[in-house]
mmCIF file of C-alpha atoms in Angstrom:
data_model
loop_
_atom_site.group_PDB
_atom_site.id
_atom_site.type_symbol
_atom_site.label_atom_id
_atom_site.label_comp_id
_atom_site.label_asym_id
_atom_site.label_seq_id
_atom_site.Cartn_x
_atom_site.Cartn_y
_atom_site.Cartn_z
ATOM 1 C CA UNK A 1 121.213 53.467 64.093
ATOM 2 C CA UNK A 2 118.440 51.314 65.857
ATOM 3 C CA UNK A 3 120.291 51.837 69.304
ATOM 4 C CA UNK A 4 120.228 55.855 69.167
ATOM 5 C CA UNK A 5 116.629 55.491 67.764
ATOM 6 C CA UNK A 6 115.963 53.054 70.697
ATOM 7 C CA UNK A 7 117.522 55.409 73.324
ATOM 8 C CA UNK A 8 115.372 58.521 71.575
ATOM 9 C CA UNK A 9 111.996 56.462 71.878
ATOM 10 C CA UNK A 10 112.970 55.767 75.716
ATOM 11 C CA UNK A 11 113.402 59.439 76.443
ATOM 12 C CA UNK A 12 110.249 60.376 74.759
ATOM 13 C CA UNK A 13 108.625 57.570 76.922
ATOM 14 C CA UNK A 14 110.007 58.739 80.101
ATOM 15 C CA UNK A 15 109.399 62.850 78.814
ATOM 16 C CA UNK A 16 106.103 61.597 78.554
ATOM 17 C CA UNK A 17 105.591 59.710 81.771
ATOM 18 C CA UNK A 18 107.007 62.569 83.823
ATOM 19 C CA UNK A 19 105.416 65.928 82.084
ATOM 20 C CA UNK A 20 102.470 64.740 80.532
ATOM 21 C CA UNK A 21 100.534 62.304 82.873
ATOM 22 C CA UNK A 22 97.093 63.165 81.811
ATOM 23 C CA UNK A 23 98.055 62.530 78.028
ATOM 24 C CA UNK A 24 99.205 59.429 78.693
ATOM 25 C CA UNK A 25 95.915 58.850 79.989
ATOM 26 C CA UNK A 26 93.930 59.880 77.278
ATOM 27 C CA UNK A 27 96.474 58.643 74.763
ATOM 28 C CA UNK A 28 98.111 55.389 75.746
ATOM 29 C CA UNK A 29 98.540 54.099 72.600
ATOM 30 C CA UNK A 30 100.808 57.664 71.876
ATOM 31 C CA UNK A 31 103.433 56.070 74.823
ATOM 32 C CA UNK A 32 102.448 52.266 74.415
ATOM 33 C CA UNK A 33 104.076 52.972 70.998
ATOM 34 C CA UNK A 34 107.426 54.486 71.983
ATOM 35 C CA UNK A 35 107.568 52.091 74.549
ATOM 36 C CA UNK A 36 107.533 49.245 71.847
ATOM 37 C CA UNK A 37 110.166 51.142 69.723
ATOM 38 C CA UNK A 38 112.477 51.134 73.015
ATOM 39 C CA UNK A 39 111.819 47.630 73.501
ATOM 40 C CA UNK A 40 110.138 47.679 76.660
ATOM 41 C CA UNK A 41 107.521 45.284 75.647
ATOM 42 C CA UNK A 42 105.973 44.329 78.645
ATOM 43 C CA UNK A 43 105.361 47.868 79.764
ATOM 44 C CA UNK A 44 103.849 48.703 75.691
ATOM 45 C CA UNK A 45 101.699 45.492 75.919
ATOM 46 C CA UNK A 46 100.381 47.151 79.493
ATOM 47 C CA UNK A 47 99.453 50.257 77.747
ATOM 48 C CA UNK A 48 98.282 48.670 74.590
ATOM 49 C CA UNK A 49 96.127 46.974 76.609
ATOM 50 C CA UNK A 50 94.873 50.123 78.481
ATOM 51 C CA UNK A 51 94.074 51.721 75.070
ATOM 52 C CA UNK A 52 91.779 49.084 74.189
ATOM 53 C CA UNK A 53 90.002 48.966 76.869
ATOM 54 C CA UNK A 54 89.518 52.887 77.188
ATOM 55 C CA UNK A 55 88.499 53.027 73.337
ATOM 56 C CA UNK A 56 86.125 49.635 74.012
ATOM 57 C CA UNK A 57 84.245 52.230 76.690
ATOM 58 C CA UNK A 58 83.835 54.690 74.460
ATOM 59 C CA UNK A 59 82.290 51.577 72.211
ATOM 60 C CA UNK A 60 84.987 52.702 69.713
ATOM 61 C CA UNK A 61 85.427 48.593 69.158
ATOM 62 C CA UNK A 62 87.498 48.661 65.898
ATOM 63 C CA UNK A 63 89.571 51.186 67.530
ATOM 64 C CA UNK A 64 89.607 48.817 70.438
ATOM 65 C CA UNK A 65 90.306 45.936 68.506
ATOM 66 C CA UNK A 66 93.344 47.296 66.783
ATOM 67 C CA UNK A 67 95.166 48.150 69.771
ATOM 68 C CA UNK A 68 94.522 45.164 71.279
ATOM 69 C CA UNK A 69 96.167 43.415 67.960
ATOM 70 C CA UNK A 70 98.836 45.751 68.381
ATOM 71 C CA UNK A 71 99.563 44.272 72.050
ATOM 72 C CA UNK A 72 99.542 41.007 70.828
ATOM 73 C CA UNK A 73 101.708 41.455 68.509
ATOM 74 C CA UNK A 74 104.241 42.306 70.984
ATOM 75 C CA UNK A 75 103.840 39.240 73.495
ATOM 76 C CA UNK A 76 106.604 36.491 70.874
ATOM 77 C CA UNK A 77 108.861 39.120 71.897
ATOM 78 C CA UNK A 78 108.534 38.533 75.460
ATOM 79 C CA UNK A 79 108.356 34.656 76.827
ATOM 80 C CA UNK A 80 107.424 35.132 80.896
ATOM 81 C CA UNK A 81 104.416 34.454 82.763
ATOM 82 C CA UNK A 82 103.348 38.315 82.879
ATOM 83 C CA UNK A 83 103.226 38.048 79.518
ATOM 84 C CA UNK A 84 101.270 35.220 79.461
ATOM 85 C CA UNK A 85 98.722 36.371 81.520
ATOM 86 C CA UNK A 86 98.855 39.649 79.538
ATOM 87 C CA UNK A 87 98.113 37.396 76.209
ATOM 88 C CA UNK A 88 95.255 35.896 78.180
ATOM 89 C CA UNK A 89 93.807 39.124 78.780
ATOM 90 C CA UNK A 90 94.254 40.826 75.824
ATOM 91 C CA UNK A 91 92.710 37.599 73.847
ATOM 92 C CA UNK A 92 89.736 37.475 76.088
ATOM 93 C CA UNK A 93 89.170 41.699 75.258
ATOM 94 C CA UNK A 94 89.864 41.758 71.236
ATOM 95 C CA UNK A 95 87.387 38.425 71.476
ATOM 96 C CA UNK A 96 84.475 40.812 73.152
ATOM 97 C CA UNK A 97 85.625 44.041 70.685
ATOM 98 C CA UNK A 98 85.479 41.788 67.910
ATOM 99 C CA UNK A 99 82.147 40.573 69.080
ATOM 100 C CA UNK A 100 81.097 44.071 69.208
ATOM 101 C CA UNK A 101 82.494 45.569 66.092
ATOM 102 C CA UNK A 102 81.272 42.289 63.827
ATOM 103 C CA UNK A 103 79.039 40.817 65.390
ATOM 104 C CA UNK A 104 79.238 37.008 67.319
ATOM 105 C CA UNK A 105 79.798 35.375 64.392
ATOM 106 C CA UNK A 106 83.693 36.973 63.415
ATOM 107 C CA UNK A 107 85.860 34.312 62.992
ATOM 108 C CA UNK A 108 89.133 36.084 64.243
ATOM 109 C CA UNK A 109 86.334 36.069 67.683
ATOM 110 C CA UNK A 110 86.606 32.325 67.952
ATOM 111 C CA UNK A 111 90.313 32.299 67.181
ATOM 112 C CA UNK A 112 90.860 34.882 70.238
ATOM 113 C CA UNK A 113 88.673 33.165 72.693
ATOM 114 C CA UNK A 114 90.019 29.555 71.803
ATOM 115 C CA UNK A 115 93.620 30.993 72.502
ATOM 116 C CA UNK A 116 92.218 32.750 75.729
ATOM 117 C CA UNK A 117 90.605 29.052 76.846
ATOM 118 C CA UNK A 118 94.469 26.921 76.073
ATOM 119 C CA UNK A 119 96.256 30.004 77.933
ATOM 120 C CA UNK A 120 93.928 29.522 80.726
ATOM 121 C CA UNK A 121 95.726 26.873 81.393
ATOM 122 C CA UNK A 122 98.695 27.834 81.706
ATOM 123 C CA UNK A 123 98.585 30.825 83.992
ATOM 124 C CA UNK A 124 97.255 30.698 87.808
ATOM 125 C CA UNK A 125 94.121 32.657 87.444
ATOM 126 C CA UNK A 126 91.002 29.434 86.802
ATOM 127 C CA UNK A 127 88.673 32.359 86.518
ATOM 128 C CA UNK A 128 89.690 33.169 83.302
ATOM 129 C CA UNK A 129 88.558 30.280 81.136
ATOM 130 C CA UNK A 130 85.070 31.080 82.115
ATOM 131 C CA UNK A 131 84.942 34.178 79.959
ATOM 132 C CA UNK A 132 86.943 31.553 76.861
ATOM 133 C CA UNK A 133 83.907 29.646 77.538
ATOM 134 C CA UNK A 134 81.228 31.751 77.272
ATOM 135 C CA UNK A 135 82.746 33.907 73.835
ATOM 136 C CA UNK A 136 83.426 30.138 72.366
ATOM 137 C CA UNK A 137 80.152 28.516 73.170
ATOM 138 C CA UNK A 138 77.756 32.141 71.441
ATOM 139 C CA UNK A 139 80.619 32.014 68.802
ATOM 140 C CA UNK A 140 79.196 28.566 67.900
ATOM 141 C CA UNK A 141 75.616 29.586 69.181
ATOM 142 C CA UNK A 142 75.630 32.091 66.318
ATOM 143 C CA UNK A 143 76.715 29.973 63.709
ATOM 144 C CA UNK A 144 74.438 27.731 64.348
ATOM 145 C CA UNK A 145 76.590 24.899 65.268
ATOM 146 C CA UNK A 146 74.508 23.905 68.241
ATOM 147 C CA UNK A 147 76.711 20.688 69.610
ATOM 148 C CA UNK A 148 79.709 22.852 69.879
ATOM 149 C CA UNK A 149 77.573 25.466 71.253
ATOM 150 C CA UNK A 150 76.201 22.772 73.746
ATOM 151 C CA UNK A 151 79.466 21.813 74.268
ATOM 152 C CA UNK A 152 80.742 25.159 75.945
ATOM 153 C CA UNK A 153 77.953 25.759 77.535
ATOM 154 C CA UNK A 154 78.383 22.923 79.790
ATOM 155 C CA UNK A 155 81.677 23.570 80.474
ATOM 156 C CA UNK A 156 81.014 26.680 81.710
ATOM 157 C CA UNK A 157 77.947 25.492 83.725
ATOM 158 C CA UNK A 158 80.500 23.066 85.224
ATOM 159 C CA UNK A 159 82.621 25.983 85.998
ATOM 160 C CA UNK A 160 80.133 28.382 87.385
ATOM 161 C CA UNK A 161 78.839 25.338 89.543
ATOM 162 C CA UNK A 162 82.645 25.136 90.747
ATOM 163 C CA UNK A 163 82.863 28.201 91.811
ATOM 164 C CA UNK A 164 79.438 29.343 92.950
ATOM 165 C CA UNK A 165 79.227 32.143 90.332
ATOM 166 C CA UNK A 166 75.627 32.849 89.905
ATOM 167 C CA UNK A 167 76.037 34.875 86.969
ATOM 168 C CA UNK A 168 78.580 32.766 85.145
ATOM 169 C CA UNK A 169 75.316 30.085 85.581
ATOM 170 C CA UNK A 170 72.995 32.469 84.045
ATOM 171 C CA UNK A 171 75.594 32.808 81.509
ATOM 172 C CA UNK A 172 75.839 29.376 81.272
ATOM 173 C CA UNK A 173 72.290 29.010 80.723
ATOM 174 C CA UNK A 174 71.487 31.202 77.933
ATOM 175 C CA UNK A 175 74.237 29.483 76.318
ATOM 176 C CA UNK A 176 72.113 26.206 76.477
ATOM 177 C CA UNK A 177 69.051 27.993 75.912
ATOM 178 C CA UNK A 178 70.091 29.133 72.985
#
C-alpha cells in the first residue's frame, strides 16, 4: 500500500539522518529521494538542491543538471513561498549547469533563467533577478540575437547601478560588449 511504503521511505530517511550523516553528505540525492517517496517535499527539494550543487563543483554538470530537474519536479507538489524561493534557486542553478554541460546556447538554459527572472518577482529577495538577467541576456548573446541580448544587458546594468554591485556592472558590461 502507498501509506506503508510511505511510512518505510520515512524511516529510511530518518535511519539515514541519524546513523549515516556523512553519507548523506556525499549522497544527498540517496535521502533527497526517500524523502520525496515520504512526501516530504520541501525537505527532498532542499537536498535535491544540495546534490546539484555538490555534483556542479565537481563540474559533473549533467549530473548537476538532473538533480536539479529532479527538484523541480517536486515544487507543483508544494504551493508556499519556501518553495518558491526554492524554484527560484534551483532555476537560476540548472540555468548555469545547463550552460556548462551545453554550452550558452541550450534552449532548456533560457527557459530556466526566464522562469528564474518572473519568480523574482514574486519572492522578497531583488537580488535574484540579477543572475535571470545575466543567463538571459548571454543566452541571447550566443545566439546571436543581439537586441534581446541588448535588452538584458541593460536591465541588469540598471540593476547593478541600483544596488552598487560592481561586479554585476562588469557583468553587465560584457553583456553589452558582446
Amino acid at each position: 500500500l502507498r501509506s506503508a511504503r510511505r511510512s518505510f521511505h520515512a524511516r529510511i530517511a530518518r535511519v539515514l539522518e541519524e546513523t549515516f550523516p556523512e553519507r548523506i553528505e556525499h549522497e544527498p540525492e540517496l535521502i533527497a529521494q526517500h524523502l520525496a517517496e515520504a512526501g516530504r517535499m520541501l525537505e527532498a527539494i532542499r537536498y535535491w538542491q544540495q546534490a546539484g550543487e555538490r555534483a556542479l563543483r565537481a563540474w559533473a554538470t549533467e549530473e548537476a543538471v538532473t538533480h536539479f530537474e529532479r527538484g523541480l519536479e517536486l515544487v507543483p507538489l508544494s504551493e508556499d513561498q519556501q518553495t518558491r524561493e526554492l524554484e527560484l534557486a534551483l532555476q537560476l542553478a540548472r540555468g548555469t549547469a545547463l550552460m556548462a554541460a551545453r554550452g550558452y546556447a541550450a534552449p532548456e538554459a533560457e527557459a530556466s533563467f526566464a522562469r528564474a527572472e518572473a519568480l523574482s518577482g514574486e519572492v522578497a529577495d531583488p537580488s535574484s533577478l540579477a543572475p535571470a538577467l545575466y543567463g538571459l541576456g548571454a543566452f541571447y548573446a550566443s545566439t546571436a540575437q543581439p537586441k534581446k541580448a541588448c535588452e538584458f544587458g541593460r536591465r541588469l546594468l540598471a540593476v547593478a547601478d541600483a544596488q552598487g554591485d560592481e561586479d554585476m556592472l562588469i557583468e553587465a558590461n560584457v553583456i553589452l560588449a558582446i
